[in-house]
Amino acid sequence: MRKRILIISLVITLIGMVVFSIVSADIYYRNSLNATEAHLKVYMNFYDSSVSPDAEGASLLSQRMGGARVTFMRLDGSVLADSSINEELLPHGDREEVAEALKNGEGFAVRISASLGENLMYYCRRCDDILVRIAVPTSSAWGIFGRALPTIVWFLALDVLACLLFTYLATEFIIKPVEKMTRQAALIGAKPIETEFKELQPLADIMNEMNGRIESKIGQIEEDARLNKLLLNSMEHGIAIIDKNGAVLLINDAAAKLLDYREDTGEAEGLKAEQLCALTASGEPQLVYKNYGKREYALRYTLAGDFGVLLMTDVTEIRRAERSKNEFIDNVTHEMNTPLTSIKGFAELLNAGKLSGAKQQEACSIIIRQSDKLSRLIRSIIDYSEIDNDELPVYDVDASELIKETLQNFEPKFAEKKLRIVTEIEDGIIVASRRERLAEIVGNLVSNAIRYNRENGEISVSFKADKKLIVADKGIGIDKEQLTRIFDRFYTVDKSHGGEGGGFGLGLAIVKKICNRFGWKLAVTSVKGEGSVFSVDFNN
Ligand code: ADP
């Protein structure tokens, strides 16, 4: 700005100086012409009738006039005598001053003399029958300007210096307060901008208002950014916005953790993983699955203009449920297949009339046994599935009575295996539940204690005021490695029993599911070859 003011003021004064010099020179030139004209008119008075119109007269008159050139001419313009030139001269009738004198009685002209080669001012007057012309040297306009030029140049130099000084002082004076205001304006949120100059007050007011608006806008933007960050970070999904060069533009906490994002470098190491490189480089919306630690994530990459949005969703549970569902279907079909094949085979044989007598009898009892097994399997599956959708209300169940009843129902089985039953059941202990669910738990635990016991073995059942049911047996026991798995669906330690005696590996899964649903604690301890202890704590 300073530079611009300097250039502008310099140009203005330079133009001013040049125009002033030209105009002054012109005025001076005109004034000098007017003065010369007046002088010539006075000089002309030196001519009178005593002066003869010949060379002598011309010379005499010239001397009187201090050396002015004198020319006598006839009225046709032919030269009678000239004080400066002795030779014969051509007629001067066409000369401007002569033509004018012939017309108006007198005439002036300024030009470079053709005969003398200098700039002269001519004055010609008609005096009776002759024309008297006198001429004195005069300066041309350019001559005057040329003579004044060194002075003009000096003035211009002085003008440049004066301009520099003036501009410096003026800009200091004008710019300083503006600079001060600008500095104040830069400190948004600081004190309002003030100025002692009333001309700058409107500017200060506008700046203050703008600062106020900017401040509130920034506040709003910061608040929005804070809320957006809060929103993004509260998402359990990871989200990251990546530009086409792979630079992370926005990332939430979840994604930052998964992708090893470092805020100081702005780089996410995790994005360099082969799977992710392929995903982001493809240019097509895509979905891939990737494991991070023990969790499985669905990585969905979508393009939005020049950016890509990476959404990382934890699908561990969904995928586990999916796998579990498929596994369940596989197990169910597998478990159903064996009895069905057997039933179908024997039914075909019977139908073809190929069996008779004892064999026919045996085939019928196999069909009945396998059908029972199939229906028990279906019953177990239905039970197992029903627990999930069981929305029926709970009520107080006399658990002591229910346990005793269940044990009574199992008496034939105990007898069958010659088992010794030791019970320690306190009366009247109430559990908030539903009868059939409680019966399922007790039934499954006791039937396992029978099934995996030895002949003449022992079972003890205890249920006291602490509401803890303990079913212990001195049977075959379970390997330590198998202990965590026995509660899985369709898991049987000894695959060979394959449902013989009713075991499909669903009993304990049902017990576990019911306990989870009601918030009861299920536990097991076992020593291989010595026996097992199952407990359910009904305090929830
Ligand atoms: P199943 O119908 O095969 O008995 P469960 O889910 O009830 O299925 O039991 C799963 C597996 O756990 C059984 O196959 C068995 O090997 C083992 N198991 C369960 N209870 C006992 C127990 N009291 N003693 C020894 N092993 C047991």
Coordinates of C-alpha atoms and ligand atoms in Angstrom, one line a residue:
M1 CA 0.0 0.0 0.0
R2 CA 2.9 2.3 1.0
K3 CA 4.5 1.6 -2.4
R4 CA 1.3 2.3 -4.3
I5 CA 0.7 5.6 -2.5
L6 CA 4.3 6.6 -3.3
I7 CA 3.9 5.6 -7.0
I8 CA 0.6 7.4 -7.3
S9 CA 1.7 10.6 -5.6
L10 CA 5.0 10.5 -7.6
V11 CA 3.2 10.1 -10.9
I12 CA 0.7 12.8 -10.0
T13 CA 3.3 15.4 -9.1
L14 CA 5.5 14.4 -12.1
I15 CA 2.6 14.9 -14.5
G16 CA 1.8 18.1 -12.6
M17 CA 5.4 19.3 -12.9
V18 CA 5.6 18.5 -16.6
V19 CA 2.2 20.1 -17.4
F20 CA 3.2 23.1 -15.2
S21 CA 6.5 23.5 -17.0
I22 CA 4.9 23.3 -20.5
V23 CA 2.1 25.7 -19.6
S24 CA 4.6 28.0 -17.9
A25 CA 6.9 27.9 -20.9
D26 CA 4.0 28.6 -23.2
I27 CA 2.8 31.5 -21.1
Y28 CA 6.3 32.9 -20.9
Y29 CA 6.6 32.5 -24.7
R30 CA 3.3 34.3 -25.3
N31 CA 4.3 37.0 -22.9
S32 CA 7.6 37.5 -24.5
L33 CA 5.9 37.6 -28.0
N34 CA 3.5 40.3 -26.7
A35 CA 6.4 42.2 -25.2
T36 CA 8.4 41.9 -28.4
E37 CA 5.3 43.0 -30.4
A38 CA 5.1 46.1 -28.1
H39 CA 8.8 46.8 -28.5
L40 CA 8.6 46.5 -32.3
K41 CA 5.7 48.9 -32.4
V42 CA 7.7 51.5 -30.3
Y43 CA 10.8 50.8 -32.6
M44 CA 8.6 51.6 -35.6
N45 CA 8.2 55.1 -34.3
F46 CA 11.9 55.7 -35.0
Y47 CA 10.9 55.7 -38.7
D48 CA 9.9 59.1 -40.1
S49 CA 10.0 60.8 -43.5
S50 CA 13.6 61.9 -42.8
V51 CA 14.7 58.3 -43.3
S52 CA 15.3 57.5 -46.9
P53 CA 14.0 54.0 -48.1
D54 CA 17.4 52.8 -49.2
A55 CA 20.3 50.8 -47.8
E56 CA 21.7 53.8 -46.0
G57 CA 18.3 54.6 -44.5
A58 CA 17.8 51.0 -43.5
S59 CA 21.2 50.9 -41.8
L60 CA 20.6 54.2 -40.0
L61 CA 17.2 53.1 -38.8
S62 CA 18.7 49.8 -37.6
Q63 CA 21.3 51.6 -35.6
R64 CA 18.6 53.7 -33.9
M65 CA 16.8 50.6 -33.0
G66 CA 19.8 49.0 -31.4
G67 CA 20.6 46.6 -34.3
A68 CA 17.1 45.5 -35.3
R69 CA 16.8 44.2 -38.9
V70 CA 15.1 46.8 -41.1
T71 CA 13.6 46.1 -44.5
F72 CA 12.0 48.6 -46.9
M73 CA 9.7 47.2 -49.6
R74 CA 7.5 48.5 -52.3
L75 CA 3.8 47.9 -52.1
D76 CA 4.2 44.9 -54.5
G77 CA 6.5 43.2 -52.0
S78 CA 9.8 43.9 -53.9
V79 CA 12.6 44.7 -51.6
L80 CA 14.1 48.2 -51.7
A81 CA 16.8 47.7 -49.0
D82 CA 17.5 45.4 -46.0
S83 CA 19.8 46.4 -43.2
S84 CA 21.1 42.9 -42.7
I85 CA 21.5 41.7 -46.3
N86 CA 23.1 43.7 -49.0
E87 CA 22.3 41.3 -51.9
E88 CA 19.2 41.5 -53.9
L89 CA 16.4 39.8 -52.2
L90 CA 13.4 38.1 -53.7
P91 CA 10.0 39.9 -53.4
H92 CA 8.5 39.5 -49.9
G93 CA 4.9 39.9 -50.9
D94 CA 4.0 36.4 -49.8
R95 CA 5.4 36.8 -46.3
E96 CA 2.7 36.6 -43.7
E97 CA 3.5 39.9 -42.0
V98 CA 3.8 41.7 -45.4
A99 CA 0.5 40.2 -46.7
E100 CA -1.3 41.3 -43.5
A101 CA 0.2 44.8 -43.6
L102 CA -0.9 45.2 -47.2
K103 CA -4.4 44.1 -46.1
N104 CA -4.7 45.7 -42.6
G105 CA -2.0 48.3 -42.5
E106 CA 0.3 46.2 -40.2
G107 CA 1.2 42.6 -39.5
F108 CA 3.2 40.4 -37.3
A109 CA 4.9 37.0 -37.8
V110 CA 7.4 34.8 -36.1
R111 CA 9.5 32.4 -38.0
I112 CA 13.0 31.3 -38.8
S113 CA 14.4 33.7 -41.3
A114 CA 15.1 32.1 -44.7
S115 CA 17.9 34.5 -45.3
L116 CA 19.4 34.8 -41.8
G117 CA 18.5 31.3 -40.4
E118 CA 17.5 32.6 -37.0
N119 CA 14.1 32.9 -35.3
L120 CA 12.8 36.4 -35.8
M121 CA 9.7 38.3 -35.0
Y122 CA 8.7 40.5 -37.9
Y123 CA 6.6 43.6 -37.7
C124 CA 5.6 45.2 -41.0
R125 CA 3.7 48.5 -41.3
R126 CA 2.5 50.3 -44.4
C127 CA 3.9 53.9 -44.4
D128 CA 2.4 55.8 -47.3
D129 CA 3.7 54.1 -50.5
I130 CA 6.3 51.9 -48.9
L131 CA 6.3 49.0 -46.4
V132 CA 8.7 49.2 -43.5
R133 CA 9.5 45.9 -41.8
I134 CA 11.5 45.5 -38.7
A135 CA 12.6 42.3 -37.1
V136 CA 14.3 41.3 -33.9
P137 CA 15.5 37.9 -32.8
T138 CA 13.1 36.1 -30.5
S139 CA 13.1 32.7 -28.8
S140 CA 10.9 29.8 -30.0
A141 CA 8.7 28.0 -27.5
W142 CA 11.0 24.9 -27.6
G143 CA 14.0 27.2 -27.1
I144 CA 12.4 28.6 -24.0
F145 CA 11.5 25.2 -22.8
G146 CA 15.0 23.9 -23.5
R147 CA 16.6 26.6 -21.6
A148 CA 14.3 26.0 -18.6
L149 CA 14.9 22.2 -18.8
P150 CA 17.9 21.9 -16.4
T151 CA 15.9 23.9 -13.8
I152 CA 12.8 21.7 -14.4
V153 CA 14.9 18.6 -14.0
W154 CA 16.3 19.9 -10.7
F155 CA 12.8 20.6 -9.5
L156 CA 11.7 17.2 -10.6
A157 CA 14.5 15.6 -8.5
L158 CA 13.5 17.7 -5.5
D159 CA 9.9 16.7 -6.2
V160 CA 10.8 13.0 -6.0
L161 CA 12.5 13.5 -2.7
A162 CA 9.7 15.6 -1.4
C163 CA 7.2 13.0 -2.5
L164 CA 9.2 10.2 -0.8
L165 CA 9.3 12.1 2.4
F166 CA 5.7 13.1 2.2
T167 CA 4.5 9.6 1.3
Y168 CA 6.5 8.2 4.1
L169 CA 5.0 10.6 6.6
A170 CA 1.5 10.4 5.1
T171 CA 1.4 6.6 5.0
E172 CA 2.8 6.4 8.5
F173 CA 0.0 8.7 9.6
I174 CA -2.7 6.9 7.6
I175 CA -1.6 3.3 7.8
K176 CA -0.4 3.2 11.4
P177 CA -3.9 3.4 12.9
V178 CA -5.2 0.9 10.3
E179 CA -2.4 -1.5 11.1
K180 CA -3.2 -1.1 14.7
M181 CA -6.8 -2.0 14.0
T182 CA -5.8 -4.9 11.9
R183 CA -3.6 -6.3 14.7
Q184 CA -6.5 -5.9 17.1
A185 CA -8.9 -7.6 14.6
A186 CA -6.6 -10.6 14.3
L187 CA -7.0 -11.3 18.0
I188 CA -10.6 -12.6 17.7
G189 CA -12.2 -12.8 21.1
A190 CA -9.9 -10.2 22.6
K191 CA -10.9 -6.6 23.4
P192 CA -13.1 -4.8 20.9
I193 CA -11.2 -2.7 18.2
E194 CA -10.9 0.9 19.1
T195 CA -9.6 3.9 17.2
E196 CA -9.0 7.6 18.2
F197 CA -9.8 8.6 14.6
K198 CA -13.4 9.3 14.0
E199 CA -13.0 8.6 10.2
L200 CA -11.9 5.1 11.1
Q201 CA -14.7 4.5 13.6
P202 CA -17.2 3.0 11.0
L203 CA -14.5 0.6 9.9
A204 CA -13.8 -0.3 13.5
D205 CA -17.5 -0.9 14.1
I206 CA -17.8 -3.1 11.1
M207 CA -14.7 -5.1 12.1
N208 CA -16.1 -5.5 15.6
E209 CA -19.4 -6.7 14.3
M210 CA -17.7 -9.1 11.9
N211 CA -15.4 -10.3 14.7
G212 CA -18.5 -10.9 16.8
R213 CA -20.1 -12.9 14.0
I214 CA -16.9 -14.9 13.3
E215 CA -16.5 -15.6 17.0
S216 CA -20.0 -17.0 17.3
K217 CA -19.6 -18.9 14.0
I218 CA -16.4 -20.4 15.3
G219 CA -18.0 -21.3 18.6
Q220 CA -20.9 -23.0 16.7
I221 CA -18.5 -24.9 14.4
E222 CA -16.4 -26.0 17.4
E223 CA -19.6 -27.1 19.2
D224 CA -20.7 -29.0 16.1
A225 CA -17.3 -30.6 15.7
R226 CA -17.4 -31.6 19.4
L227 CA -20.8 -33.1 19.0
N228 CA -19.9 -34.9 15.8
K229 CA -16.8 -36.3 17.5
L230 CA -18.8 -37.4 20.5
L231 CA -21.4 -39.0 18.2
L232 CA -18.7 -40.7 16.1
N233 CA -16.8 -41.9 19.2
S234 CA -19.9 -43.2 20.9
M235 CA -20.5 -45.5 18.0
E236 CA -19.5 -49.0 18.6
H237 CA -18.7 -49.3 14.9
G238 CA -15.4 -48.0 13.6
I239 CA -15.7 -45.3 10.9
A240 CA -12.9 -43.7 8.9
I241 CA -12.9 -41.3 5.9
I242 CA -10.0 -41.8 3.6
D243 CA -8.9 -39.8 0.6
K244 CA -7.8 -41.3 -2.6
N245 CA -4.1 -41.2 -1.5
G246 CA -5.0 -43.2 1.5
A247 CA -4.7 -40.3 4.0
V248 CA -7.0 -40.5 6.9
L249 CA -9.3 -37.4 7.0
L250 CA -11.6 -38.4 9.8
I251 CA -11.6 -41.4 12.2
N252 CA -13.4 -42.3 15.3
D253 CA -12.0 -43.9 18.4
A254 CA -13.2 -47.4 17.5
A255 CA -11.6 -47.3 14.1
A256 CA -8.4 -45.6 15.4
K257 CA -7.9 -48.5 17.8
L258 CA -8.5 -51.2 15.3
L259 CA -6.4 -49.5 12.6
D260 CA -3.5 -48.4 14.8
Y261 CA -4.1 -44.7 14.0
R262 CA -1.5 -42.3 15.3
E263 CA -2.7 -38.8 15.6
D264 CA 0.7 -37.2 15.5
T265 CA 1.6 -38.7 12.1
G266 CA -1.9 -39.0 10.8
E267 CA -1.2 -42.5 9.6
A268 CA -3.1 -45.7 10.2
E269 CA -0.8 -48.6 10.1
G270 CA -3.8 -51.0 9.9
L271 CA -4.8 -49.6 6.5
K272 CA -1.6 -51.1 5.1
A273 CA -2.9 -54.6 5.7
E274 CA -3.2 -56.5 2.5
Q275 CA -6.9 -57.1 2.8
L276 CA -7.6 -53.4 3.4
C277 CA -5.3 -52.2 0.6
A278 CA -7.2 -54.4 -1.8
L279 CA -10.5 -53.1 -0.4
T280 CA -9.6 -49.4 -0.7
A281 CA -7.9 -49.8 -4.0
S282 CA -10.7 -51.6 -5.7
G283 CA -12.8 -48.4 -6.4
E284 CA -15.9 -50.4 -5.9
P285 CA -18.1 -50.6 -2.9
Q286 CA -17.1 -53.9 -1.1
L287 CA -17.5 -55.9 2.0
V288 CA -14.8 -58.1 3.5
Y289 CA -14.5 -59.8 6.9
K290 CA -11.4 -59.5 9.0
N291 CA -10.4 -60.6 12.5
Y292 CA -9.0 -58.1 15.0
G293 CA -7.9 -60.1 18.0
K294 CA -10.8 -62.4 19.0
R295 CA -13.4 -60.2 17.3
E296 CA -14.6 -60.4 13.8
Y297 CA -15.4 -57.3 11.8
A298 CA -17.3 -56.6 8.6
L299 CA -15.4 -54.0 6.7
R300 CA -17.6 -52.1 4.3
Y301 CA -15.9 -49.6 1.9
T302 CA -18.1 -47.1 0.1
L303 CA -16.9 -44.4 -2.3
A304 CA -18.3 -40.9 -1.9
G305 CA -16.8 -38.6 -4.6
D306 CA -13.1 -38.3 -4.0
F307 CA -13.3 -40.0 -0.6
G308 CA -13.9 -43.5 0.7
V309 CA -15.8 -44.3 3.8
L310 CA -14.7 -47.3 5.7
L311 CA -17.3 -48.7 8.1
M312 CA -16.1 -51.4 10.5
T313 CA -18.9 -53.4 12.2
D314 CA -18.3 -55.9 14.9
V315 CA -20.0 -59.0 13.6
T316 CA -18.5 -61.5 16.0
E317 CA -21.9 -62.4 17.7
I318 CA -23.8 -62.4 14.4
R319 CA -21.3 -64.6 12.7
R320 CA -21.1 -66.8 15.7
A321 CA -24.9 -67.1 15.8
E322 CA -24.8 -67.8 12.0
R323 CA -22.2 -70.5 12.4
S324 CA -24.0 -71.9 15.5
K325 CA -27.3 -72.0 13.5
N326 CA -25.6 -73.9 10.6
E327 CA -23.9 -76.2 13.1
F328 CA -27.2 -76.8 14.8
I329 CA -29.0 -77.7 11.6
D330 CA -26.1 -80.0 10.6
N331 CA -26.2 -81.7 14.0
V332 CA -30.0 -82.1 13.9
T333 CA -30.0 -83.6 10.5
H334 CA -27.2 -85.9 11.4
E335 CA -28.9 -87.0 14.6
M336 CA -32.2 -87.6 12.8
N337 CA -30.6 -89.4 9.9
T338 CA -29.6 -92.5 11.8
P339 CA -33.0 -93.5 13.4
L340 CA -34.8 -92.5 10.2
T341 CA -32.5 -94.7 8.0
S342 CA -33.1 -97.6 10.4
I343 CA -36.9 -97.1 10.5
K344 CA -37.0 -96.8 6.7
G345 CA -34.9 -99.9 6.2
F346 CA -36.9 -102.1 8.5
A347 CA -40.2 -100.7 7.3
E348 CA -39.2 -101.6 3.7
L349 CA -38.3 -105.1 4.7
L350 CA -41.6 -105.6 6.5
N351 CA -43.4 -104.1 3.6
A352 CA -41.7 -106.5 1.2
G353 CA -42.8 -109.4 3.4
K354 CA -39.3 -110.5 3.7
L355 CA -39.3 -110.9 7.5
S356 CA -41.4 -113.4 9.5
G357 CA -41.7 -114.7 13.0
A358 CA -39.1 -113.5 15.6
K359 CA -37.3 -111.3 13.0
Q360 CA -40.5 -109.5 12.2
Q361 CA -41.0 -109.0 15.9
E362 CA -37.5 -107.7 16.3
A363 CA -37.8 -105.3 13.3
C364 CA -41.0 -103.9 14.8
S365 CA -39.4 -103.3 18.2
I366 CA -36.4 -101.6 16.5
I367 CA -38.8 -99.4 14.6
I368 CA -40.6 -98.5 17.8
R369 CA -37.3 -97.8 19.6
Q370 CA -35.9 -95.7 16.8
S371 CA -39.2 -93.8 16.6
D372 CA -39.1 -93.1 20.3
K373 CA -35.5 -91.9 20.0
L374 CA -36.6 -89.7 17.1
S375 CA -39.5 -88.2 19.0
R376 CA -37.2 -87.7 22.1
L377 CA -34.7 -85.9 19.9
I378 CA -37.5 -83.7 18.4
R379 CA -38.8 -83.1 21.9
S380 CA -35.4 -82.0 23.1
I381 CA -34.9 -79.7 20.1
I382 CA -38.3 -78.2 20.6
D383 CA -37.5 -77.7 24.3
Y384 CA -34.1 -76.2 23.5
S385 CA -35.6 -73.8 21.0
E386 CA -38.6 -72.9 23.2
I387 CA -36.4 -71.6 26.0
D388 CA -35.3 -68.6 23.8
N389 CA -38.9 -67.6 23.0
D390 CA -40.2 -68.3 26.5
E391 CA -41.9 -65.2 27.6
L392 CA -44.2 -66.8 30.2
P393 CA -44.2 -65.3 33.7
V394 CA -42.4 -66.8 36.6
Y395 CA -44.1 -67.8 39.8
D396 CA -43.1 -69.4 43.2
V397 CA -42.3 -73.0 42.8
D398 CA -41.8 -75.3 45.8
A399 CA -38.4 -76.6 44.5
S400 CA -37.9 -79.0 47.4
E401 CA -41.1 -80.9 46.5
L402 CA -40.3 -80.8 42.8
I403 CA -36.9 -82.3 43.4
K404 CA -38.3 -85.1 45.6
E405 CA -41.0 -85.9 42.9
T406 CA -38.4 -86.0 40.2
L407 CA -36.2 -88.4 42.2
Q408 CA -39.3 -90.6 42.8
N409 CA -39.9 -90.8 39.1
F410 CA -36.4 -92.0 38.5
E411 CA -36.6 -94.8 41.1
P412 CA -37.0 -97.6 38.5
K413 CA -33.8 -96.4 36.8
F414 CA -32.0 -96.3 40.1
A415 CA -33.1 -99.8 40.7
E416 CA -32.1 -100.9 37.2
K417 CA -28.5 -99.8 37.9
K418 CA -28.6 -100.7 41.6
L419 CA -27.7 -97.2 42.5
R420 CA -27.6 -95.9 46.1
I421 CA -29.3 -92.5 46.5
V422 CA -28.3 -90.2 49.2
T423 CA -30.6 -87.1 49.6
E424 CA -30.4 -84.1 51.8
I425 CA -33.4 -82.0 50.8
E426 CA -34.8 -79.3 53.1
D427 CA -38.6 -78.9 52.8
G428 CA -40.4 -75.8 51.5
I429 CA -37.7 -74.0 49.7
I430 CA -39.2 -71.7 47.1
V431 CA -37.6 -70.7 43.8
A432 CA -39.2 -68.1 41.6
S433 CA -39.4 -70.0 38.3
R434 CA -41.7 -72.2 36.4
R435 CA -42.2 -75.8 37.2
E436 CA -41.4 -77.3 33.8
R437 CA -38.1 -75.4 33.6
L438 CA -37.0 -76.5 37.1
A439 CA -38.1 -80.0 36.3
E440 CA -36.0 -80.0 33.1
I441 CA -32.9 -79.0 35.1
V442 CA -33.3 -81.6 37.8
G443 CA -34.4 -84.3 35.3
N444 CA -31.4 -83.7 33.1
L445 CA -28.8 -83.6 35.9
V446 CA -30.2 -86.7 37.6
S447 CA -30.6 -88.7 34.4
N448 CA -27.0 -87.9 33.5
A449 CA -25.9 -89.0 37.0
I450 CA -27.6 -92.3 36.4
R451 CA -26.5 -92.7 32.8
Y452 CA -22.8 -92.0 33.4
N453 CA -22.7 -94.0 36.7
R454 CA -21.6 -97.5 37.4
E455 CA -23.6 -100.5 38.5
N456 CA -24.0 -100.2 42.3
G457 CA -22.8 -96.7 42.1
E458 CA -23.9 -93.8 44.2
I459 CA -25.8 -90.5 43.6
S460 CA -26.3 -87.8 46.1
V461 CA -28.8 -84.9 45.8
S462 CA -28.7 -82.0 48.1
F463 CA -30.9 -78.9 48.3
K464 CA -30.9 -76.7 51.4
A465 CA -31.8 -73.2 52.5
D466 CA -29.0 -71.7 50.5
K467 CA -31.0 -72.6 47.4
K468 CA -28.2 -74.5 45.9
L469 CA -29.0 -77.8 44.2
I470 CA -26.1 -80.2 44.1
V471 CA -26.2 -83.5 42.1
A472 CA -23.1 -85.6 42.6
D473 CA -22.3 -89.0 41.4
K474 CA -19.5 -91.5 41.8
G475 CA -19.6 -92.5 38.1
I476 CA -17.2 -92.3 35.2
G477 CA -16.3 -88.7 35.6
I478 CA -15.3 -86.3 32.8
D479 CA -11.9 -85.3 31.5
K480 CA -10.7 -81.9 32.4
E481 CA -10.4 -80.9 28.7
Q482 CA -14.0 -81.9 28.1
L483 CA -15.4 -80.0 31.1
T484 CA -15.9 -76.7 29.3
R485 CA -17.5 -78.4 26.3
I486 CA -20.1 -80.6 27.8
F487 CA -22.6 -77.7 27.9
D488 CA -22.3 -77.2 24.1
R489 CA -25.2 -78.4 22.0
F490 CA -24.9 -81.9 20.6
Y491 CA -21.7 -82.4 22.5
T492 CA -21.2 -85.9 23.8
V493 CA -17.9 -87.0 25.4
D494 CA -18.3 -90.6 24.1
K495 CA -19.4 -90.2 20.5
S496 CA -20.2 -93.9 20.3
H497 CA -23.2 -93.6 22.5
G498 CA -24.8 -91.5 19.8
G499 CA -28.1 -91.1 21.6
E500 CA -28.3 -94.6 22.9
G501 CA -30.1 -94.5 26.2
G502 CA -31.4 -91.1 25.1
G503 CA -28.3 -88.9 25.0
F504 CA -28.0 -86.5 22.1
G505 CA -25.8 -84.0 23.8
L506 CA -28.7 -81.6 24.3
G507 CA -29.5 -82.2 28.1
L508 CA -26.8 -80.0 29.6
A509 CA -27.2 -77.4 26.8
I510 CA -30.8 -77.1 27.8
V511 CA -29.8 -76.8 31.5
K512 CA -27.3 -74.1 30.7
K513 CA -29.7 -72.2 28.6
I514 CA -32.4 -72.2 31.3
C515 CA -29.9 -71.1 33.9
N516 CA -28.7 -68.3 31.7
R517 CA -32.2 -67.2 31.1
F518 CA -33.1 -67.1 34.8
G519 CA -29.7 -65.8 35.9
W520 CA -28.8 -68.9 37.9
K521 CA -25.2 -70.1 38.3
L522 CA -24.4 -73.5 36.9
A523 CA -21.1 -75.2 37.8
V524 CA -19.4 -78.5 37.4
T525 CA -16.4 -80.3 39.0
S526 CA -15.4 -83.7 37.9
V527 CA -12.5 -86.2 38.3
K528 CA -12.1 -88.7 35.6
G529 CA -13.0 -92.2 36.9
E530 CA -14.2 -90.8 40.3
G531 CA -17.4 -88.9 39.5
S532 CA -18.9 -85.5 38.9
V533 CA -20.6 -82.8 40.9
F534 CA -23.1 -80.5 39.1
S535 CA -24.5 -77.5 41.0
V536 CA -27.1 -74.9 40.3
D537 CA -27.3 -71.8 42.5
F538 CA -30.9 -70.5 42.3
N539 CA -30.0 -67.2 44.0
N540 CA -30.1 -64.6 41.3
Ligands
ADP1 P1 -26.3 -86.5 26.7 O1 -27.7 -86.5 26.3 O2 -25.4 -87.1 25.7 O3 -26.2 -87.0 28.1 P2 -25.7 -84.0 27.9 O4 -25.7 -82.7 27.3 O5 -26.6 -84.2 29.0 O6 -25.9 -85.0 26.7 O7 -24.2 -84.3 28.4 C1 -23.2 -84.1 27.5 C2 -22.0 -85.0 27.7 O8 -21.5 -84.7 29.0 C3 -22.5 -86.4 27.8 O9 -22.4 -87.0 26.6 C4 -21.5 -87.0 28.8 O10 -20.4 -87.5 28.1 C5 -21.1 -85.9 29.7 N1 -21.7 -86.0 31.0 C6 -22.9 -85.3 31.4 N2 -23.2 -85.6 32.7 C7 -22.2 -86.4 33.1 C8 -22.0 -87.1 34.3 N3 -22.7 -86.9 35.4 N4 -20.9 -87.9 34.4 C9 -20.1 -88.1 33.4 N5 -20.2 -87.5 32.2 C10 -21.3 -86.7 32.0

